C-alpha cells in the first residue's frame, strides 16, 4: 500500500511593520542630526556670553525658536527692554503664520496635541510634514517627528553648554552657525529653482535696504521688509504658484 504525502498549508507569516516611534525616528534623523552641531554651537555660545549653562537647555525647551534663540542671547546680555525682545521675536518668527496655512494641523487629534504641534512648528518640521511625501502621515506620526526634533535641539544645546568650557575663549563665529546653515539652504533653493529667483533676490534687497536705512536694527527691519515683499508678491501673482 502506497501512502501519498499530504500537502499541509502553511499559514502566511504576518509582515512586520515598523512601530510609529521607529518610523518617526527614521523620518526625523536626517534633519535632527543637522540640529546637533547647531545646538552644540548655541549652548557653547550661551556659556561664552556669560550665561549659566542651564540657560541654554531652558531656552531650547521653552522657546524653541532656532534663529531667534541666537538673537535672544545678545538681547539678554544687553538687558534689552521686553518690548524690543517681543518685537524681535515677532519679526523673526512671523513666517510661521504662512506655515500654518498649509501645515496639516487638522490631522492632529486632541486639544493638547494641537497645542504642542503649534508650539513645535519649526522650519524643519514644516518641511518634513508639509511635503508631498507626508500626505499619508497620521497625526501621531507628525507629533512624534516634532517631539524628536524638539529633543534633538534641547539635548544638543544642553550638551553644548556643559562642554562650552572646553571651547577656547578666542574662538569666534559660533553665533554665525545658524546663519551659515540658512545660507547653504538658500543656495540649494536657488540651485533647484533656477527659473524662480525673485525670492532670494527679494531677501537680498531687503537685507541691503535694512542695512542702509536702519543699520542698528538691521535684522528686524530686514525681516519686516522681506515679509512685506512676500505679501505684495503674493497679491500681485495670485493666479500663479508661489514659491515663497
mmCIF file of C-alpha atoms in Angstrom:
data_model
loop_
_atom_site.group_PDB
_atom_site.id
_atom_site.type_symbol
_atom_site.label_atom_id
_atom_site.label_comp_id
_atom_site.label_asym_id
_atom_site.label_seq_id
_atom_site.Cartn_x
_atom_site.Cartn_y
_atom_site.Cartn_z
ATOM 1 C CA UNK A 1 0.000 0.000 0.000
ATOM 2 C CA UNK A 2 1.438 3.349 -1.088
ATOM 3 C CA UNK A 3 0.875 6.370 1.112
ATOM 4 C CA UNK A 4 0.604 9.665 -0.690
ATOM 5 C CA UNK A 5 2.111 12.682 1.026
ATOM 6 C CA UNK A 6 -0.427 15.181 2.176
ATOM 7 C CA UNK A 7 0.344 18.820 1.496
ATOM 8 C CA UNK A 8 -0.049 20.900 4.601
ATOM 9 C CA UNK A 9 -0.957 24.539 4.071
ATOM 10 C CA UNK A 10 1.402 26.810 5.946
ATOM 11 C CA UNK A 11 -0.297 29.979 7.109
ATOM 12 C CA UNK A 12 1.415 33.086 5.758
ATOM 13 C CA UNK A 13 3.660 34.808 8.222
ATOM 14 C CA UNK A 14 2.399 38.254 9.180
ATOM 15 C CA UNK A 15 4.596 41.010 7.824
ATOM 16 C CA UNK A 16 6.168 43.116 10.491
ATOM 17 C CA UNK A 17 5.558 46.794 10.192
ATOM 18 C CA UNK A 18 7.899 49.192 11.964
ATOM 19 C CA UNK A 19 6.489 50.891 15.033
ATOM 20 C CA UNK A 20 5.385 54.518 14.938
ATOM 21 C CA UNK A 21 8.321 55.524 17.092
ATOM 22 C CA UNK A 22 10.836 53.826 14.787
ATOM 23 C CA UNK A 23 9.260 55.366 11.703
ATOM 24 C CA UNK A 24 9.278 58.832 13.292
ATOM 25 C CA UNK A 25 12.917 58.367 14.287
ATOM 26 C CA UNK A 26 13.791 57.482 10.720
ATOM 27 C CA UNK A 27 11.819 60.452 9.370
ATOM 28 C CA UNK A 28 13.499 62.941 11.688
ATOM 29 C CA UNK A 29 17.023 61.503 11.707
ATOM 30 C CA UNK A 30 18.493 63.444 8.798
ATOM 31 C CA UNK A 31 17.159 66.805 9.967
ATOM 32 C CA UNK A 32 17.661 66.031 13.650
ATOM 33 C CA UNK A 33 21.323 65.201 13.169
ATOM 34 C CA UNK A 34 21.673 68.577 11.498
ATOM 35 C CA UNK A 35 20.360 70.120 14.722
ATOM 36 C CA UNK A 36 23.220 68.642 16.758
ATOM 37 C CA UNK A 37 26.122 70.881 15.640
ATOM 38 C CA UNK A 38 23.860 73.938 15.735
ATOM 39 C CA UNK A 39 22.655 73.069 19.233
ATOM 40 C CA UNK A 40 26.212 72.490 20.405
ATOM 41 C CA UNK A 41 27.237 75.880 18.988
ATOM 42 C CA UNK A 42 24.238 77.539 20.635
ATOM 43 C CA UNK A 43 24.994 76.009 24.021
ATOM 44 C CA UNK A 44 28.674 76.956 23.838
ATOM 45 C CA UNK A 45 27.754 80.491 22.779
ATOM 46 C CA UNK A 46 25.447 80.832 25.802
ATOM 47 C CA UNK A 47 28.246 79.934 28.195
ATOM 48 C CA UNK A 48 30.800 82.159 26.482
ATOM 49 C CA UNK A 49 28.324 85.050 26.609
ATOM 50 C CA UNK A 50 28.290 84.853 30.397
ATOM 51 C CA UNK A 51 25.022 82.965 30.875
ATOM 52 C CA UNK A 52 24.654 79.922 33.121
ATOM 53 C CA UNK A 53 24.806 76.515 31.440
ATOM 54 C CA UNK A 54 21.186 75.682 32.247
ATOM 55 C CA UNK A 55 20.005 78.756 30.349
ATOM 56 C CA UNK A 56 20.723 77.031 27.018
ATOM 57 C CA UNK A 57 18.647 73.948 27.789
ATOM 58 C CA UNK A 58 15.804 76.004 29.265
ATOM 59 C CA UNK A 59 15.700 78.303 26.257
ATOM 60 C CA UNK A 60 15.806 75.386 23.818
ATOM 61 C CA UNK A 61 12.979 73.619 25.630
ATOM 62 C CA UNK A 62 10.662 76.585 26.272
ATOM 63 C CA UNK A 63 11.425 78.981 23.423
ATOM 64 C CA UNK A 64 12.413 76.511 20.677
ATOM 65 C CA UNK A 65 12.951 79.405 18.318
ATOM 66 C CA UNK A 66 16.101 78.400 16.451
ATOM 67 C CA UNK A 67 17.423 81.589 14.863
ATOM 68 C CA UNK A 68 15.616 83.752 17.410
ATOM 69 C CA UNK A 69 17.409 81.983 20.252
ATOM 70 C CA UNK A 70 20.768 83.040 18.823
ATOM 71 C CA UNK A 71 19.438 86.595 18.647
ATOM 72 C CA UNK A 72 17.977 86.294 22.141
ATOM 73 C CA UNK A 73 21.421 85.729 23.648
ATOM 74 C CA UNK A 74 22.531 89.202 22.617
ATOM 75 C CA UNK A 75 19.269 90.744 23.785
ATOM 76 C CA UNK A 76 19.532 89.121 27.218
ATOM 77 C CA UNK A 77 23.190 90.031 27.656
ATOM 78 C CA UNK A 78 22.443 93.629 26.652
ATOM 79 C CA UNK A 79 19.418 93.704 29.017
ATOM 80 C CA UNK A 80 17.173 94.826 26.153
ATOM 81 C CA UNK A 81 13.667 96.054 27.050
ATOM 82 C CA UNK A 82 10.909 93.465 26.983
ATOM 83 C CA UNK A 83 9.164 95.340 24.176
ATOM 84 C CA UNK A 84 12.287 95.042 21.992
ATOM 85 C CA UNK A 85 12.501 91.313 22.718
ATOM 86 C CA UNK A 86 8.832 90.846 21.840
ATOM 87 C CA UNK A 87 9.200 92.829 18.606
ATOM 88 C CA UNK A 88 12.281 90.846 17.587
ATOM 89 C CA UNK A 89 10.505 87.558 18.342
ATOM 90 C CA UNK A 90 7.530 88.610 16.226
ATOM 91 C CA UNK A 91 9.607 89.749 13.272
ATOM 92 C CA UNK A 92 11.834 86.669 13.253
ATOM 93 C CA UNK A 93 9.004 84.132 13.671
ATOM 94 C CA UNK A 94 6.213 85.814 11.709
ATOM 95 C CA UNK A 95 6.935 83.383 8.852
ATOM 96 C CA UNK A 96 5.168 80.706 10.898
ATOM 97 C CA UNK A 97 1.899 82.445 10.054
ATOM 98 C CA UNK A 98 2.429 81.378 6.454
ATOM 99 C CA UNK A 99 3.416 77.861 7.527
ATOM 100 C CA UNK A 100 0.118 77.444 9.351
ATOM 101 C CA UNK A 101 -1.810 77.903 6.100
ATOM 102 C CA UNK A 102 -0.638 74.552 4.730
ATOM 103 C CA UNK A 103 0.637 72.631 7.767
ATOM 104 C CA UNK A 104 -1.565 69.507 8.340
ATOM 105 C CA UNK A 105 -2.680 70.510 11.835
ATOM 106 C CA UNK A 106 -6.145 69.078 11.122
ATOM 107 C CA UNK A 107 -4.686 65.560 11.349
ATOM 108 C CA UNK A 108 -3.600 66.108 14.949
ATOM 109 C CA UNK A 109 -6.218 64.875 17.387
ATOM 110 C CA UNK A 110 -6.878 66.379 20.782
ATOM 111 C CA UNK A 111 -6.536 69.906 22.073
ATOM 112 C CA UNK A 112 -3.259 69.133 23.841
ATOM 113 C CA UNK A 113 -1.777 67.581 20.715
ATOM 114 C CA UNK A 114 -2.778 70.552 18.555
ATOM 115 C CA UNK A 115 -1.328 72.961 21.124
ATOM 116 C CA UNK A 116 2.028 71.206 21.218
ATOM 117 C CA UNK A 117 2.139 70.819 17.439
ATOM 118 C CA UNK A 118 1.555 74.560 17.057
ATOM 119 C CA UNK A 119 4.318 75.307 19.566
ATOM 120 C CA UNK A 120 6.787 72.894 17.934
ATOM 121 C CA UNK A 121 6.151 74.099 14.374
ATOM 122 C CA UNK A 122 9.692 74.866 13.224
ATOM 123 C CA UNK A 123 11.039 75.240 9.700
ATOM 124 C CA UNK A 124 12.290 71.669 9.574
ATOM 125 C CA UNK A 125 9.057 70.161 10.903
ATOM 126 C CA UNK A 126 7.108 72.083 8.280
ATOM 127 C CA UNK A 127 9.455 70.895 5.542
ATOM 128 C CA UNK A 128 9.013 67.269 6.613
ATOM 129 C CA UNK A 129 5.273 67.200 7.345
ATOM 130 C CA UNK A 130 4.146 69.644 4.671
ATOM 131 C CA UNK A 131 5.775 67.912 1.717
ATOM 132 C CA UNK A 132 4.298 65.641 -0.889
ATOM 133 C CA UNK A 133 5.781 62.508 0.716
ATOM 134 C CA UNK A 134 3.974 63.210 4.012
ATOM 135 C CA UNK A 135 0.409 63.351 2.701
ATOM 136 C CA UNK A 136 -0.296 59.908 4.166
ATOM 137 C CA UNK A 137 1.247 60.614 7.572
ATOM 138 C CA UNK A 138 -1.010 60.241 10.571
ATOM 139 C CA UNK A 139 -1.320 62.884 13.242
ATOM 140 C CA UNK A 140 0.567 60.685 15.710
ATOM 141 C CA UNK A 141 3.453 60.316 13.286
ATOM 142 C CA UNK A 142 3.664 64.093 12.794
ATOM 143 C CA UNK A 143 3.628 64.687 16.537
ATOM 144 C CA UNK A 144 6.378 62.136 17.125
ATOM 145 C CA UNK A 145 8.561 63.772 14.473
ATOM 146 C CA UNK A 146 8.065 67.205 16.059
ATOM 147 C CA UNK A 147 8.805 65.849 19.512
ATOM 148 C CA UNK A 148 12.029 64.188 18.319
ATOM 149 C CA UNK A 149 13.194 67.390 16.634
ATOM 150 C CA UNK A 150 12.482 69.237 19.874
ATOM 151 C CA UNK A 151 14.562 66.690 21.794
ATOM 152 C CA UNK A 152 17.420 66.906 19.301
ATOM 153 C CA UNK A 153 17.595 70.672 19.727
ATOM 154 C CA UNK A 154 17.170 70.839 23.511
ATOM 155 C CA UNK A 155 19.532 67.938 24.160
ATOM 156 C CA UNK A 156 22.332 69.199 21.920
ATOM 157 C CA UNK A 157 22.006 72.732 23.347
ATOM 158 C CA UNK A 158 22.358 71.382 26.889
ATOM 159 C CA UNK A 159 25.376 69.254 25.965
ATOM 160 C CA UNK A 160 26.942 72.209 24.167
ATOM 161 C CA UNK A 161 26.528 74.379 27.259
ATOM 162 C CA UNK A 162 28.048 71.713 29.512
ATOM 163 C CA UNK A 163 31.009 71.310 27.179
ATOM 164 C CA UNK A 164 31.275 75.025 26.468
ATOM 165 C CA UNK A 165 34.137 75.444 28.897
ATOM 166 C CA UNK A 166 36.254 73.176 26.670
ATOM 167 C CA UNK A 167 35.951 75.615 23.764
ATOM 168 C CA UNK A 168 38.756 78.219 23.813
ATOM 169 C CA UNK A 169 37.558 81.720 24.626
ATOM 170 C CA UNK A 170 39.159 83.127 21.485
ATOM 171 C CA UNK A 171 37.007 81.069 19.115
ATOM 172 C CA UNK A 172 34.697 83.288 17.067
ATOM 173 C CA UNK A 173 31.881 82.542 14.668
ATOM 174 C CA UNK A 174 29.651 80.395 16.887
ATOM 175 C CA UNK A 175 26.853 82.951 16.529
ATOM 176 C CA UNK A 176 27.128 82.563 12.740
ATOM 177 C CA UNK A 177 26.401 78.815 12.766
ATOM 178 C CA UNK A 178 22.672 79.111 12.090
ATOM 179 C CA UNK A 179 23.188 81.876 9.538
ATOM 180 C CA UNK A 180 25.611 79.606 7.700
ATOM 181 C CA UNK A 181 23.032 76.807 7.642
ATOM 182 C CA UNK A 182 20.349 79.096 6.193
ATOM 183 C CA UNK A 183 22.857 80.373 3.632
ATOM 184 C CA UNK A 184 23.524 76.828 2.441
ATOM 185 C CA UNK A 185 19.795 76.063 2.322
ATOM 186 C CA UNK A 186 19.180 79.255 0.357
ATOM 187 C CA UNK A 187 21.883 78.331 -2.167
ATOM 188 C CA UNK A 188 20.296 74.897 -2.575
ATOM 189 C CA UNK A 189 16.912 76.532 -3.134
ATOM 190 C CA UNK A 190 18.368 78.822 -5.793
ATOM 191 C CA UNK A 191 20.001 75.822 -7.458
ATOM 192 C CA UNK A 192 16.703 73.905 -7.501
ATOM 193 C CA UNK A 193 14.623 76.903 -8.605
ATOM 194 C CA UNK A 194 16.766 78.450 -11.274
ATOM 195 C CA UNK A 195 13.755 79.878 -13.050
ATOM 196 C CA UNK A 196 12.334 81.499 -9.916
ATOM 197 C CA UNK A 197 14.893 83.916 -8.493
ATOM 198 C CA UNK A 198 12.557 86.610 -7.064
ATOM 199 C CA UNK A 199 12.545 85.111 -3.543
ATOM 200 C CA UNK A 200 16.329 85.069 -2.929
ATOM 201 C CA UNK A 201 16.639 88.381 -4.779
ATOM 202 C CA UNK A 202 13.906 89.847 -2.600
ATOM 203 C CA UNK A 203 15.697 88.627 0.529
ATOM 204 C CA UNK A 204 18.955 90.221 -0.631
ATOM 205 C CA UNK A 205 17.278 93.538 -1.440
ATOM 206 C CA UNK A 206 15.523 93.526 1.953
ATOM 207 C CA UNK A 207 18.835 92.984 3.751
ATOM 208 C CA UNK A 208 20.567 95.732 1.764
ATOM 209 C CA UNK A 209 17.735 98.196 2.343
ATOM 210 C CA UNK A 210 17.708 97.462 6.075
ATOM 211 C CA UNK A 211 21.478 97.867 6.219
ATOM 212 C CA UNK A 212 21.287 101.283 4.588
ATOM 213 C CA UNK A 213 18.171 102.613 6.336
ATOM 214 C CA UNK A 214 18.380 101.231 9.881
ATOM 215 C CA UNK A 215 21.797 99.618 10.436
ATOM 216 C CA UNK A 216 21.219 99.458 14.184
ATOM 217 C CA UNK A 217 18.107 97.288 13.752
ATOM 218 C CA UNK A 218 19.088 95.501 10.569
ATOM 219 C CA UNK A 219 17.703 92.036 11.341
ATOM 220 C CA UNK A 220 14.143 93.044 12.403
ATOM 221 C CA UNK A 221 13.936 95.586 9.585
ATOM 222 C CA UNK A 222 15.136 93.070 7.000
ATOM 223 C CA UNK A 223 12.540 90.514 8.127
ATOM 224 C CA UNK A 224 9.814 93.177 8.036
ATOM 225 C CA UNK A 225 10.735 94.252 4.505
ATOM 226 C CA UNK A 226 11.030 90.655 3.339
ATOM 227 C CA UNK A 227 7.624 89.753 4.793
ATOM 228 C CA UNK A 228 6.033 92.804 3.197
ATOM 229 C CA UNK A 229 7.645 91.926 -0.118
ATOM 230 C CA UNK A 230 6.324 88.358 0.040
ATOM 231 C CA UNK A 231 2.816 89.626 0.753
ATOM 232 C CA UNK A 232 2.941 92.104 -2.118
ATOM 233 C CA UNK A 233 4.273 89.471 -4.493
ATOM 234 C CA UNK A 234 1.588 87.025 -3.403
ATOM 235 C CA UNK A 235 -1.149 89.584 -4.039
ATOM 236 C CA UNK A 236 0.221 90.553 -7.444
ATOM 237 C CA UNK A 237 0.729 86.935 -8.503
ATOM 238 C CA UNK A 238 -2.418 85.414 -7.007
ATOM 239 C CA UNK A 239 -3.100 83.423 -10.145
ATOM 240 C CA UNK A 240 0.387 81.885 -10.267
ATOM 241 C CA UNK A 241 2.032 79.312 -7.993
ATOM 242 C CA UNK A 242 4.063 80.923 -5.253
ATOM 243 C CA UNK A 243 7.430 79.586 -4.114
ATOM 244 C CA UNK A 244 7.632 81.765 -1.027
#
